[in-house]
Amino acid sequence: MATISASKLDTLDALRITRRPEKERGTRKPYGFVVISVAIVLAVAAGGYALYRRVLTESLSVETVVVASRPTSQQGTVLTGSGYVVTRHKYIIVGTKILGQIVAEPIEEGQRVKKGDLLARIDDRDYQAQLRQAIADRDLAVANVQLWSAKSARQRELFANGIISKDDHETAENALSVAQATLKRDDAAIDYAKFQVSQCLIVSPIDGVVLQKYRELGDTINYGGQVQAGGGATDIAQLADTADMRAEVDVNESDISKLSIGMPASVVPDAYPDARFDATLVKIYPEADRQKATVKVEVQIRQPNLAIIKPEMSVKANFLEKRIAGKDRHPLVVPAKAVQREGNNSYLWAVRSGKAKRIPIIRGSETQDGVEVLEGLNSGEVIAITPAATLSEGQKVRATTQDSVSR
């Protein structure tokens, strides 16, 4: 192998490229990432600020109302219960004590009847014949009494003169007694026959309304016949006494201490929410319902509209504070839909200087006109009736005001 000369080695060293030493990995600072992050944060902040400025500067149309107060005698609601319309005497089932075919029945469900009105008439030809026979039997008994009265008088005279024996005298007296007893029996038979004839006319014992008919024209009343559900063998119709209409309401037993006899109330039918009837608490049942933990009460409806109030109709009863003579209340009442809730707190949106202002309030009882506000609201305040969900504190609003609310 040939030996390389020293001059050639020097030439190779001159051709070698010298590299700079590399910096250790991981020591480069991420200046670019930091710059990008800062830019994103600034962009988001700028967008949020722009949105915030837009919310503050843009006005939102809001339907409002001016709240005002004035003295009123309206009572506050103590509590509310649900129940059904009943009558004082509940329901009366009218029937007959005799059997026969119904030949007239001029009633229908829902028809109002007066005391003495005809409900049904039963074929009375058999009973009329029995009455005539009883009258004839009585006439025969009257004749026998007259005959034996005369005979007995003669026999007493003959016995006193010793012409007839004591046996003949007693036989005549006994025959007279039998004739008189027969007359009494026949008189009773006539009374019974007249009663049966009277039972052929079934009339209403009350002023009321027909709830249900158990029989139809042409039906035959007999103990083996079929009747509608709820009726007996001789029942004709079920009536309700409309002279005393009531609402039967279940009240939670923990609230029963708030009620007392004579307390005013208002009754609102579920089917007619705009109809309200004055009522008075007249009965608190002495026994509670263990399973439901309720106590049943009754309120008497004053001047019920019988075209609306019907037995078994669902109603709500609002028990009211007793009115104190000479004292008027000054509540602020706002529409119920204007009151907003957040947890256990209530608030309203007011419009002040063209901007929305959230007002915390303490609400009172709910009346037929709205919700009473006990604290937090002043008379003359402009409030939003139906505030939008996007409404925010300080946002500009355009108020479209309705008539003032004054209660």
mmCIF file of C-alpha atoms in Angstrom:
data_model
loop_
_atom_site.group_PDB
_atom_site.id
_atom_site.type_symbol
_atom_site.label_atom_id
_atom_site.label_comp_id
_atom_site.label_asym_id
_atom_site.label_seq_id
_atom_site.Cartn_x
_atom_site.Cartn_y
_atom_site.Cartn_z
ATOM 1 C CA MET A 1 0.000 0.000 0.000
ATOM 2 C CA ALA A 2 1.393 3.353 -1.031
ATOM 3 C CA THR A 3 2.228 5.863 1.604
ATOM 4 C CA ILE A 4 0.343 9.297 1.415
ATOM 5 C CA SER A 5 2.629 12.200 1.555
ATOM 6 C CA ALA A 6 2.370 14.951 4.108
ATOM 7 C CA SER A 7 1.557 17.569 1.481
ATOM 8 C CA LYS A 8 -1.533 15.702 0.338
ATOM 9 C CA LEU A 9 -2.845 15.450 3.921
ATOM 10 C CA ASP A 10 -2.549 19.165 4.330
ATOM 11 C CA THR A 11 -4.551 19.650 1.120
ATOM 12 C CA LEU A 12 -7.399 17.397 2.459
ATOM 13 C CA ASP A 13 -7.553 19.298 5.741
ATOM 14 C CA ALA A 14 -7.908 22.500 3.789
ATOM 15 C CA LEU A 15 -10.984 21.101 1.983
ATOM 16 C CA ARG A 16 -12.843 20.040 5.269
ATOM 17 C CA ILE A 17 -15.975 22.165 6.122
ATOM 18 C CA THR A 18 -16.213 23.296 9.657
ATOM 19 C CA ARG A 19 -19.865 23.360 11.112
ATOM 20 C CA ARG A 20 -21.127 25.559 13.902
ATOM 21 C CA PRO A 21 -22.123 23.666 17.045
ATOM 22 C CA GLU A 22 -25.990 23.033 17.317
ATOM 23 C CA LYS A 23 -27.874 24.553 20.176
ATOM 24 C CA GLU A 24 -29.379 22.155 22.622
ATOM 25 C CA ARG A 25 -32.929 21.154 21.801
ATOM 26 C CA GLY A 26 -35.672 22.501 24.036
ATOM 27 C CA THR A 27 -34.099 25.826 24.674
ATOM 28 C CA ARG A 28 -36.039 27.619 21.858
ATOM 29 C CA LYS A 29 -38.750 29.887 23.320
ATOM 30 C CA PRO A 30 -42.326 29.620 21.742
ATOM 31 C CA TYR A 31 -42.699 33.270 20.898
ATOM 32 C CA GLY A 32 -45.041 32.510 17.985
ATOM 33 C CA PHE A 33 -47.573 30.538 20.114
ATOM 34 C CA VAL A 34 -47.774 33.306 22.663
ATOM 35 C CA VAL A 35 -48.398 35.891 19.996
ATOM 36 C CA ILE A 36 -51.229 33.839 18.460
ATOM 37 C CA SER A 37 -52.904 33.260 21.847
ATOM 38 C CA VAL A 38 -52.794 36.925 22.682
ATOM 39 C CA ALA A 39 -54.294 37.760 19.321
ATOM 40 C CA ILE A 40 -57.203 35.332 19.851
ATOM 41 C CA VAL A 41 -57.952 36.713 23.321
ATOM 42 C CA LEU A 42 -57.937 40.258 22.002
ATOM 43 C CA ALA A 43 -60.232 39.300 19.132
ATOM 44 C CA VAL A 44 -62.742 37.627 21.473
ATOM 45 C CA ALA A 45 -62.654 40.557 23.852
ATOM 46 C CA ALA A 46 -63.211 42.965 21.000
ATOM 47 C CA GLY A 47 -66.179 40.920 19.770
ATOM 48 C CA GLY A 48 -67.716 40.706 23.224
ATOM 49 C CA TYR A 49 -67.288 44.404 23.770
ATOM 50 C CA ALA A 50 -68.862 45.102 20.404
ATOM 51 C CA LEU A 51 -71.814 42.863 21.310
ATOM 52 C CA TYR A 52 -72.129 44.522 24.702
ATOM 53 C CA ARG A 53 -72.114 47.956 23.084
ATOM 54 C CA ARG A 54 -74.686 46.774 20.596
ATOM 55 C CA VAL A 55 -77.003 45.512 23.358
ATOM 56 C CA LEU A 56 -76.674 48.775 25.237
ATOM 57 C CA THR A 57 -77.188 50.963 22.204
ATOM 58 C CA GLU A 58 -79.991 48.991 20.465
ATOM 59 C CA SER A 59 -83.489 49.583 21.871
ATOM 60 C CA LEU A 60 -85.927 46.718 22.406
ATOM 61 C CA SER A 61 -89.676 47.171 22.061
ATOM 62 C CA VAL A 62 -91.367 46.218 25.359
ATOM 63 C CA GLU A 63 -95.061 46.209 26.234
ATOM 64 C CA THR A 64 -95.427 48.112 29.497
ATOM 65 C CA VAL A 65 -98.057 49.284 31.945
ATOM 66 C CA VAL A 66 -98.134 52.062 34.518
ATOM 67 C CA VAL A 67 -98.821 50.820 38.036
ATOM 68 C CA ALA A 68 -101.046 52.952 40.244
ATOM 69 C CA SER A 69 -102.818 52.349 43.536
ATOM 70 C CA ARG A 70 -106.123 53.446 44.978
ATOM 71 C CA PRO A 71 -108.214 52.426 47.971
ATOM 72 C CA THR A 72 -110.106 49.171 47.411
ATOM 73 C CA SER A 73 -112.302 46.884 49.476
ATOM 74 C CA GLN A 74 -111.145 43.761 47.687
ATOM 75 C CA GLN A 75 -110.065 41.033 50.095
ATOM 76 C CA GLY A 76 -106.832 39.117 49.815
ATOM 77 C CA THR A 77 -106.833 35.379 49.296
ATOM 78 C CA VAL A 78 -105.978 33.294 52.356
ATOM 79 C CA LEU A 79 -105.803 29.985 50.524
ATOM 80 C CA THR A 80 -107.280 28.168 47.534
ATOM 81 C CA GLY A 81 -108.784 24.700 47.275
ATOM 82 C CA SER A 82 -110.293 22.537 44.545
ATOM 83 C CA GLY A 83 -113.544 20.625 44.697
ATOM 84 C CA TYR A 84 -116.936 19.995 43.144
ATOM 85 C CA VAL A 85 -120.381 21.545 43.114
ATOM 86 C CA VAL A 86 -122.912 19.777 45.349
ATOM 87 C CA THR A 87 -126.251 20.625 46.961
ATOM 88 C CA ARG A 88 -127.073 20.940 50.625
ATOM 89 C CA HIS A 89 -129.245 17.821 50.643
ATOM 90 C CA LYS A 90 -126.988 16.078 48.145
ATOM 91 C CA TYR A 91 -129.172 14.196 45.654
ATOM 92 C CA ILE A 92 -132.744 12.927 45.960
ATOM 93 C CA ILE A 93 -133.933 9.724 44.288
ATOM 94 C CA VAL A 94 -137.656 9.859 43.581
ATOM 95 C CA GLY A 95 -139.566 6.634 43.026
ATOM 96 C CA THR A 96 -142.889 4.921 43.537
ATOM 97 C CA LYS A 97 -144.176 2.228 45.900
ATOM 98 C CA ILE A 98 -146.362 0.471 43.334
ATOM 99 C CA LEU A 99 -145.835 -1.583 40.199
ATOM 100 C CA GLY A 100 -147.126 -0.886 36.706
ATOM 101 C CA GLN A 101 -146.369 0.516 33.279
ATOM 102 C CA ILE A 102 -145.150 4.099 32.789
ATOM 103 C CA VAL A 103 -147.589 5.846 30.449
ATOM 104 C CA ALA A 104 -146.156 9.390 30.761
ATOM 105 C CA GLU A 105 -142.719 10.788 31.626
ATOM 106 C CA PRO A 106 -142.405 14.456 30.607
ATOM 107 C CA ILE A 107 -138.847 15.011 31.884
ATOM 108 C CA GLU A 108 -135.307 14.891 30.518
ATOM 109 C CA GLU A 109 -131.859 15.082 32.087
ATOM 110 C CA GLY A 110 -130.926 18.654 32.879
ATOM 111 C CA GLN A 111 -134.528 19.830 32.994
ATOM 112 C CA ARG A 112 -135.442 22.142 35.845
ATOM 113 C CA VAL A 113 -138.570 21.240 37.780
ATOM 114 C CA LYS A 114 -140.671 22.901 40.465
ATOM 115 C CA LYS A 115 -142.165 21.303 43.530
ATOM 116 C CA GLY A 116 -145.278 19.384 42.439
ATOM 117 C CA ASP A 117 -144.293 19.055 38.763
ATOM 118 C CA LEU A 118 -145.126 15.700 37.173
ATOM 119 C CA LEU A 119 -142.137 13.397 36.746
ATOM 120 C CA ALA A 120 -143.952 10.261 35.581
ATOM 121 C CA ARG A 121 -147.414 8.658 35.504
ATOM 122 C CA ILE A 122 -148.138 4.945 35.896
ATOM 123 C CA ASP A 123 -151.147 3.213 34.365
ATOM 124 C CA ASP A 124 -153.700 3.398 37.204
ATOM 125 C CA ARG A 125 -156.638 1.451 35.763
ATOM 126 C CA ASP A 126 -156.061 -1.560 38.030
ATOM 127 C CA TYR A 127 -155.765 0.689 41.078
ATOM 128 C CA GLN A 128 -158.843 2.693 40.152
ATOM 129 C CA ALA A 129 -160.795 -0.567 39.929
ATOM 130 C CA GLN A 130 -159.521 -1.601 43.356
ATOM 131 C CA LEU A 131 -160.633 1.770 44.717
ATOM 132 C CA ARG A 132 -164.115 1.369 43.276
ATOM 133 C CA GLN A 133 -164.340 -2.120 44.779
ATOM 134 C CA ALA A 134 -163.247 -0.786 48.177
ATOM 135 C CA ILE A 135 -165.911 1.924 47.987
ATOM 136 C CA ALA A 136 -168.546 -0.688 47.171
ATOM 137 C CA ASP A 137 -167.448 -2.849 50.102
ATOM 138 C CA ARG A 138 -167.694 0.152 52.372
ATOM 139 C CA ASP A 139 -171.221 0.908 51.120
ATOM 140 C CA LEU A 140 -172.221 -2.672 51.924
ATOM 141 C CA ALA A 141 -170.672 -2.337 55.382
ATOM 142 C CA VAL A 142 -172.604 0.893 55.977
ATOM 143 C CA ALA A 143 -175.850 -0.903 55.081
ATOM 144 C CA ASN A 144 -175.037 -3.758 57.446
ATOM 145 C CA VAL A 145 -174.293 -1.333 60.278
ATOM 146 C CA GLN A 146 -177.631 0.375 59.718
ATOM 147 C CA LEU A 147 -179.459 -2.978 59.627
ATOM 148 C CA TRP A 148 -177.863 -4.366 62.787
ATOM 149 C CA SER A 149 -178.203 -1.074 64.596
ATOM 150 C CA ALA A 150 -181.967 -1.248 64.112
ATOM 151 C CA LYS A 151 -182.115 -4.933 65.038
ATOM 152 C CA SER A 152 -179.941 -4.414 68.106
ATOM 153 C CA ALA A 153 -182.233 -1.591 69.301
ATOM 154 C CA ARG A 154 -185.288 -3.814 69.012
ATOM 155 C CA GLN A 155 -183.535 -6.735 70.696
ATOM 156 C CA ARG A 156 -182.554 -4.547 73.649
ATOM 157 C CA GLU A 157 -186.168 -3.484 74.093
ATOM 158 C CA LEU A 158 -187.449 -7.068 73.874
ATOM 159 C CA PHE A 159 -184.801 -8.293 76.288
ATOM 160 C CA ALA A 160 -185.701 -5.556 78.750
ATOM 161 C CA ASN A 161 -189.359 -6.750 78.664
ATOM 162 C CA GLY A 162 -188.275 -10.372 79.107
ATOM 163 C CA ILE A 163 -189.594 -11.433 75.727
ATOM 164 C CA ILE A 164 -186.251 -12.784 74.344
ATOM 165 C CA SER A 165 -183.425 -14.558 76.008
ATOM 166 C CA LYS A 166 -180.071 -13.082 76.911
ATOM 167 C CA ASP A 167 -178.394 -15.171 74.180
ATOM 168 C CA ASP A 168 -180.583 -13.616 71.475
ATOM 169 C CA HIS A 169 -179.795 -10.159 72.808
ATOM 170 C CA GLU A 170 -176.032 -10.759 72.883
ATOM 171 C CA THR A 171 -176.102 -12.284 69.376
ATOM 172 C CA ALA A 172 -177.699 -9.099 68.029
ATOM 173 C CA GLU A 173 -175.180 -6.888 69.833
ATOM 174 C CA ASN A 174 -172.279 -8.958 68.500
ATOM 175 C CA ALA A 175 -173.591 -8.760 64.935
ATOM 176 C CA LEU A 176 -173.729 -4.970 65.272
ATOM 177 C CA SER A 177 -170.127 -4.876 66.507
ATOM 178 C CA VAL A 178 -169.009 -7.046 63.568
ATOM 179 C CA ALA A 179 -170.777 -4.756 61.111
ATOM 180 C CA GLN A 180 -169.119 -1.675 62.632
ATOM 181 C CA ALA A 181 -165.661 -3.313 62.514
ATOM 182 C CA THR A 182 -166.250 -4.301 58.911
ATOM 183 C CA LEU A 183 -167.092 -0.670 58.117
ATOM 184 C CA LYS A 184 -163.820 0.519 59.658
ATOM 185 C CA ARG A 185 -161.883 -2.104 57.689
ATOM 186 C CA ASP A 186 -163.511 -1.021 54.467
ATOM 187 C CA ASP A 187 -162.778 2.630 55.223
ATOM 188 C CA ALA A 188 -159.086 1.701 55.658
ATOM 189 C CA ALA A 189 -159.228 -0.275 52.404
ATOM 190 C CA ILE A 190 -160.494 2.839 50.638
ATOM 191 C CA ASP A 191 -157.647 4.923 52.079
ATOM 192 C CA TYR A 192 -155.128 2.333 50.890
ATOM 193 C CA ALA A 193 -156.696 2.173 47.425
ATOM 194 C CA LYS A 194 -156.601 5.980 47.183
ATOM 195 C CA PHE A 195 -152.919 5.946 48.214
ATOM 196 C CA GLN A 196 -152.112 3.453 45.482
ATOM 197 C CA VAL A 197 -153.906 5.598 42.936
ATOM 198 C CA SER A 198 -151.971 8.656 44.143
ATOM 199 C CA GLN A 199 -148.698 6.756 43.722
ATOM 200 C CA CYS A 200 -149.430 6.471 40.022
ATOM 201 C CA LEU A 201 -148.559 10.177 39.764
ATOM 202 C CA ILE A 202 -144.896 10.746 40.660
ATOM 203 C CA VAL A 203 -144.242 14.454 41.283
ATOM 204 C CA SER A 204 -141.164 16.407 42.305
ATOM 205 C CA PRO A 205 -140.868 17.029 46.063
ATOM 206 C CA ILE A 206 -138.450 19.950 45.541
ATOM 207 C CA ASP A 207 -137.408 22.745 43.213
ATOM 208 C CA GLY A 208 -134.425 21.288 41.426
ATOM 209 C CA VAL A 209 -132.898 19.801 38.317
ATOM 210 C CA VAL A 210 -133.175 16.290 36.878
ATOM 211 C CA LEU A 211 -129.768 14.632 37.075
ATOM 212 C CA GLN A 212 -130.686 11.174 35.785
ATOM 213 C CA LYS A 213 -133.692 9.195 34.560
ATOM 214 C CA TYR A 214 -133.880 5.548 35.558
ATOM 215 C CA ARG A 215 -136.988 4.771 33.499
ATOM 216 C CA GLU A 216 -138.333 5.495 30.046
ATOM 217 C CA LEU A 217 -141.831 5.790 28.636
ATOM 218 C CA GLY A 218 -143.395 2.329 28.305
ATOM 219 C CA ASP A 219 -141.166 0.668 30.926
ATOM 220 C CA THR A 220 -142.923 -1.639 33.383
ATOM 221 C CA ILE A 221 -141.950 -1.274 37.011
ATOM 222 C CA ASN A 222 -141.618 -4.649 38.682
ATOM 223 C CA TYR A 223 -139.204 -6.147 41.127
ATOM 224 C CA GLY A 224 -137.616 -8.341 38.494
ATOM 225 C CA GLY A 225 -137.259 -5.632 35.837
ATOM 226 C CA GLN A 226 -134.016 -4.040 34.699
ATOM 227 C CA VAL A 227 -133.090 -0.461 35.554
ATOM 228 C CA GLN A 228 -130.194 1.849 34.766
ATOM 229 C CA ALA A 229 -127.093 1.667 36.918
ATOM 230 C CA GLY A 230 -127.584 3.327 40.277
ATOM 231 C CA GLY A 231 -131.358 2.999 40.357
ATOM 232 C CA GLY A 232 -133.577 0.730 42.416
ATOM 233 C CA ALA A 233 -136.458 -1.438 41.247
ATOM 234 C CA THR A 234 -139.055 1.320 41.738
ATOM 235 C CA ASP A 235 -136.853 4.429 41.220
ATOM 236 C CA ILE A 236 -137.888 6.944 38.575
ATOM 237 C CA ALA A 237 -135.349 9.794 38.584
ATOM 238 C CA GLN A 238 -132.570 11.465 40.546
ATOM 239 C CA LEU A 239 -132.965 15.143 41.396
ATOM 240 C CA ALA A 240 -130.684 17.817 42.813
ATOM 241 C CA ASP A 241 -131.984 20.583 45.049
ATOM 242 C CA THR A 242 -130.805 23.801 43.373
ATOM 243 C CA ALA A 243 -132.188 26.056 46.105
ATOM 244 C CA ASP A 244 -128.915 25.669 48.050
ATOM 245 C CA MET A 245 -125.899 25.177 45.788
ATOM 246 C CA ARG A 246 -122.538 24.541 47.422
ATOM 247 C CA ALA A 247 -118.937 23.741 46.616
ATOM 248 C CA GLU A 248 -117.398 20.809 48.473
ATOM 249 C CA VAL A 249 -113.650 21.432 48.819
ATOM 250 C CA ASP A 250 -110.744 19.443 50.263
ATOM 251 C CA VAL A 251 -108.361 21.604 52.310
ATOM 252 C CA ASN A 252 -104.953 20.468 53.512
ATOM 253 C CA GLU A 253 -105.235 19.701 57.226
ATOM 254 C CA SER A 254 -102.218 21.923 57.939
ATOM 255 C CA ASP A 255 -104.195 24.913 56.581
ATOM 256 C CA ILE A 256 -107.527 24.224 58.268
ATOM 257 C CA SER A 257 -106.649 26.586 61.139
ATOM 258 C CA LYS A 258 -106.806 29.478 58.658
ATOM 259 C CA LEU A 259 -110.522 28.868 58.041
ATOM 260 C CA SER A 260 -113.563 29.686 60.150
ATOM 261 C CA ILE A 261 -117.321 29.476 59.700
ATOM 262 C CA GLY A 262 -118.700 32.574 57.990
ATOM 263 C CA MET A 263 -115.468 33.313 56.135
ATOM 264 C CA PRO A 264 -116.050 34.895 52.685
ATOM 265 C CA ALA A 265 -115.016 32.996 49.585
ATOM 266 C CA SER A 266 -115.310 33.091 45.822
ATOM 267 C CA VAL A 267 -116.067 30.103 43.614
ATOM 268 C CA VAL A 268 -114.641 29.857 40.075
ATOM 269 C CA PRO A 269 -115.807 27.018 37.787
ATOM 270 C CA ASP A 270 -112.946 25.393 35.878
ATOM 271 C CA ALA A 271 -115.073 25.474 32.723
ATOM 272 C CA TYR A 272 -115.774 29.231 33.101
ATOM 273 C CA PRO A 273 -112.605 30.847 34.511
ATOM 274 C CA ASP A 274 -114.022 34.352 34.019
ATOM 275 C CA ALA A 275 -117.143 33.612 36.090
ATOM 276 C CA ARG A 276 -116.850 34.212 39.827
ATOM 277 C CA PHE A 277 -119.522 33.680 42.451
ATOM 278 C CA ASP A 278 -119.567 35.028 45.984
ATOM 279 C CA ALA A 279 -119.779 32.343 48.641
ATOM 280 C CA THR A 280 -119.596 31.797 52.396
ATOM 281 C CA LEU A 281 -117.945 28.998 54.350
ATOM 282 C CA VAL A 282 -120.870 27.236 56.085
ATOM 283 C CA LYS A 283 -119.584 23.792 57.042
ATOM 284 C CA ILE A 284 -116.337 22.197 58.212
ATOM 285 C CA TYR A 285 -116.547 18.421 58.448
ATOM 286 C CA PRO A 286 -115.620 17.007 61.872
ATOM 287 C CA GLU A 287 -113.432 14.232 60.474
ATOM 288 C CA ALA A 288 -110.241 14.400 58.408
ATOM 289 C CA ASP A 289 -109.252 12.057 55.622
ATOM 290 C CA ARG A 290 -106.273 10.130 56.984
ATOM 291 C CA GLN A 291 -105.026 8.961 53.593
ATOM 292 C CA LYS A 292 -105.192 12.334 51.851
ATOM 293 C CA ALA A 293 -104.418 14.432 54.969
ATOM 294 C CA THR A 294 -107.279 16.768 54.080
ATOM 295 C CA VAL A 295 -110.414 18.112 55.725
ATOM 296 C CA LYS A 296 -113.606 18.566 53.729
ATOM 297 C CA VAL A 297 -115.411 21.914 53.881
ATOM 298 C CA GLU A 298 -118.465 23.361 52.166
ATOM 299 C CA VAL A 299 -119.067 26.887 50.920
ATOM 300 C CA GLN A 300 -122.538 28.103 50.066
ATOM 301 C CA ILE A 301 -122.762 29.855 46.698
ATOM 302 C CA ARG A 302 -124.799 33.043 46.863
ATOM 303 C CA GLN A 303 -126.969 33.762 43.816
ATOM 304 C CA PRO A 304 -125.551 31.026 41.564
ATOM 305 C CA ASN A 305 -126.156 31.252 37.838
ATOM 306 C CA LEU A 306 -127.841 27.908 37.252
ATOM 307 C CA ALA A 307 -127.005 28.119 33.548
ATOM 308 C CA ILE A 308 -123.337 27.822 34.564
ATOM 309 C CA ILE A 309 -123.264 26.155 37.989
ATOM 310 C CA LYS A 310 -124.057 22.459 37.633
ATOM 311 C CA PRO A 311 -123.832 19.624 40.183
ATOM 312 C CA GLU A 312 -120.528 17.724 40.135
ATOM 313 C CA MET A 313 -118.799 20.533 38.197
ATOM 314 C CA SER A 314 -115.125 21.096 39.047
ATOM 315 C CA VAL A 315 -114.476 24.416 40.771
ATOM 316 C CA LYS A 316 -111.827 26.314 42.691
ATOM 317 C CA ALA A 317 -112.711 28.040 45.946
ATOM 318 C CA ASN A 318 -110.687 31.069 47.037
ATOM 319 C CA PHE A 319 -111.015 31.723 50.760
ATOM 320 C CA LEU A 320 -110.753 35.461 51.387
ATOM 321 C CA GLU A 321 -109.780 37.698 54.256
ATOM 322 C CA LYS A 322 -112.678 39.007 56.287
ATOM 323 C CA ARG A 323 -113.547 42.556 55.362
ATOM 324 C CA ILE A 324 -113.065 45.065 58.188
ATOM 325 C CA ALA A 325 -115.573 47.906 58.149
ATOM 326 C CA GLY A 326 -114.040 51.303 57.478
ATOM 327 C CA LYS A 327 -110.711 49.918 56.320
ATOM 328 C CA ASP A 328 -109.635 49.971 52.698
ATOM 329 C CA ARG A 329 -106.592 48.247 51.313
ATOM 330 C CA HIS A 330 -104.067 49.961 49.046
ATOM 331 C CA PRO A 331 -102.327 47.129 47.246
ATOM 332 C CA LEU A 332 -100.227 47.418 44.124
ATOM 333 C CA VAL A 333 -101.401 44.711 41.758
ATOM 334 C CA VAL A 334 -99.431 43.817 38.645
ATOM 335 C CA PRO A 335 -100.227 41.334 35.861
ATOM 336 C CA ALA A 336 -99.185 37.833 36.847
ATOM 337 C CA LYS A 337 -97.123 37.380 33.666
ATOM 338 C CA ALA A 338 -95.011 40.423 34.556
ATOM 339 C CA VAL A 339 -93.634 38.732 37.669
ATOM 340 C CA GLN A 340 -90.415 36.803 37.014
ATOM 341 C CA ARG A 341 -88.931 34.188 39.310
ATOM 342 C CA GLU A 342 -85.359 33.175 39.985
ATOM 343 C CA GLY A 343 -85.233 30.413 42.547
ATOM 344 C CA ASN A 344 -87.221 31.615 45.553
ATOM 345 C CA ASN A 345 -86.914 35.278 44.574
ATOM 346 C CA SER A 346 -89.299 37.355 42.469
ATOM 347 C CA TYR A 347 -88.556 40.440 40.412
ATOM 348 C CA LEU A 348 -89.981 42.795 37.792
ATOM 349 C CA TRP A 349 -88.483 44.659 34.863
ATOM 350 C CA ALA A 350 -89.118 48.380 35.135
ATOM 351 C CA VAL A 351 -88.462 51.014 32.481
ATOM 352 C CA ARG A 352 -86.579 54.033 33.815
ATOM 353 C CA SER A 353 -85.216 56.757 31.546
ATOM 354 C CA GLY A 354 -85.657 54.463 28.558
ATOM 355 C CA LYS A 355 -83.598 51.640 30.068
ATOM 356 C CA ALA A 356 -84.489 48.308 31.627
ATOM 357 C CA LYS A 357 -84.099 48.089 35.394
ATOM 358 C CA ARG A 358 -84.479 44.852 37.332
ATOM 359 C CA ILE A 359 -86.467 45.378 40.564
ATOM 360 C CA PRO A 360 -86.554 42.713 43.296
ATOM 361 C CA ILE A 361 -90.000 42.508 44.913
ATOM 362 C CA ILE A 362 -91.809 40.732 47.710
ATOM 363 C CA ARG A 363 -95.007 39.307 46.297
ATOM 364 C CA GLY A 364 -98.254 38.953 48.194
ATOM 365 C CA SER A 365 -101.377 36.965 47.455
ATOM 366 C CA GLU A 366 -102.600 36.258 43.952
ATOM 367 C CA THR A 367 -105.970 37.837 43.201
ATOM 368 C CA GLN A 368 -108.327 37.615 40.277
ATOM 369 C CA ASP A 369 -106.639 40.723 38.807
ATOM 370 C CA GLY A 370 -103.013 39.696 39.191
ATOM 371 C CA VAL A 371 -100.328 39.482 41.863
ATOM 372 C CA GLU A 372 -100.072 41.840 44.812
ATOM 373 C CA VAL A 373 -96.657 43.450 45.373
ATOM 374 C CA LEU A 374 -95.926 44.109 49.031
ATOM 375 C CA GLU A 375 -92.457 45.651 48.732
ATOM 376 C CA GLY A 376 -90.065 46.863 46.045
ATOM 377 C CA LEU A 377 -92.495 48.670 43.730
ATOM 378 C CA ASN A 378 -93.734 52.246 43.790
ATOM 379 C CA SER A 379 -96.976 53.654 42.484
ATOM 380 C CA GLY A 380 -96.504 55.221 39.035
ATOM 381 C CA GLU A 381 -93.749 52.788 38.073
ATOM 382 C CA VAL A 382 -93.647 51.643 34.445
ATOM 383 C CA ILE A 383 -93.141 47.882 34.254
ATOM 384 C CA ALA A 384 -92.771 45.408 31.415
ATOM 385 C CA ILE A 385 -95.773 43.087 31.073
ATOM 386 C CA THR A 386 -94.090 40.379 29.028
ATOM 387 C CA PRO A 387 -90.335 40.963 29.234
ATOM 388 C CA ALA A 388 -88.219 39.215 26.631
ATOM 389 C CA ALA A 389 -85.851 36.504 27.762
ATOM 390 C CA THR A 390 -82.943 38.483 26.272
ATOM 391 C CA LEU A 391 -83.730 41.630 28.245
ATOM 392 C CA SER A 392 -80.707 42.732 30.277
ATOM 393 C CA GLU A 393 -79.923 45.318 32.920
ATOM 394 C CA GLY A 394 -79.424 48.769 31.415
ATOM 395 C CA GLN A 395 -80.634 47.836 27.931
ATOM 396 C CA LYS A 396 -82.429 50.551 26.009
ATOM 397 C CA VAL A 397 -86.148 49.811 25.525
ATOM 398 C CA ARG A 398 -89.048 51.349 23.654
ATOM 399 C CA ALA A 399 -92.110 51.294 25.897
ATOM 400 C CA THR A 400 -95.550 50.653 24.381
ATOM 401 C CA THR A 401 -97.718 51.584 27.361
ATOM 402 C CA GLN A 402 -101.197 50.150 28.058
ATOM 403 C CA ASP A 403 -103.781 51.635 30.384
ATOM 404 C CA SER A 404 -102.726 52.107 33.965
ATOM 405 C CA VAL A 405 -103.199 49.240 36.382
ATOM 406 C CA SER A 406 -104.995 50.561 39.446
ATOM 407 C CA ARG A 407 -106.416 48.188 41.980
#
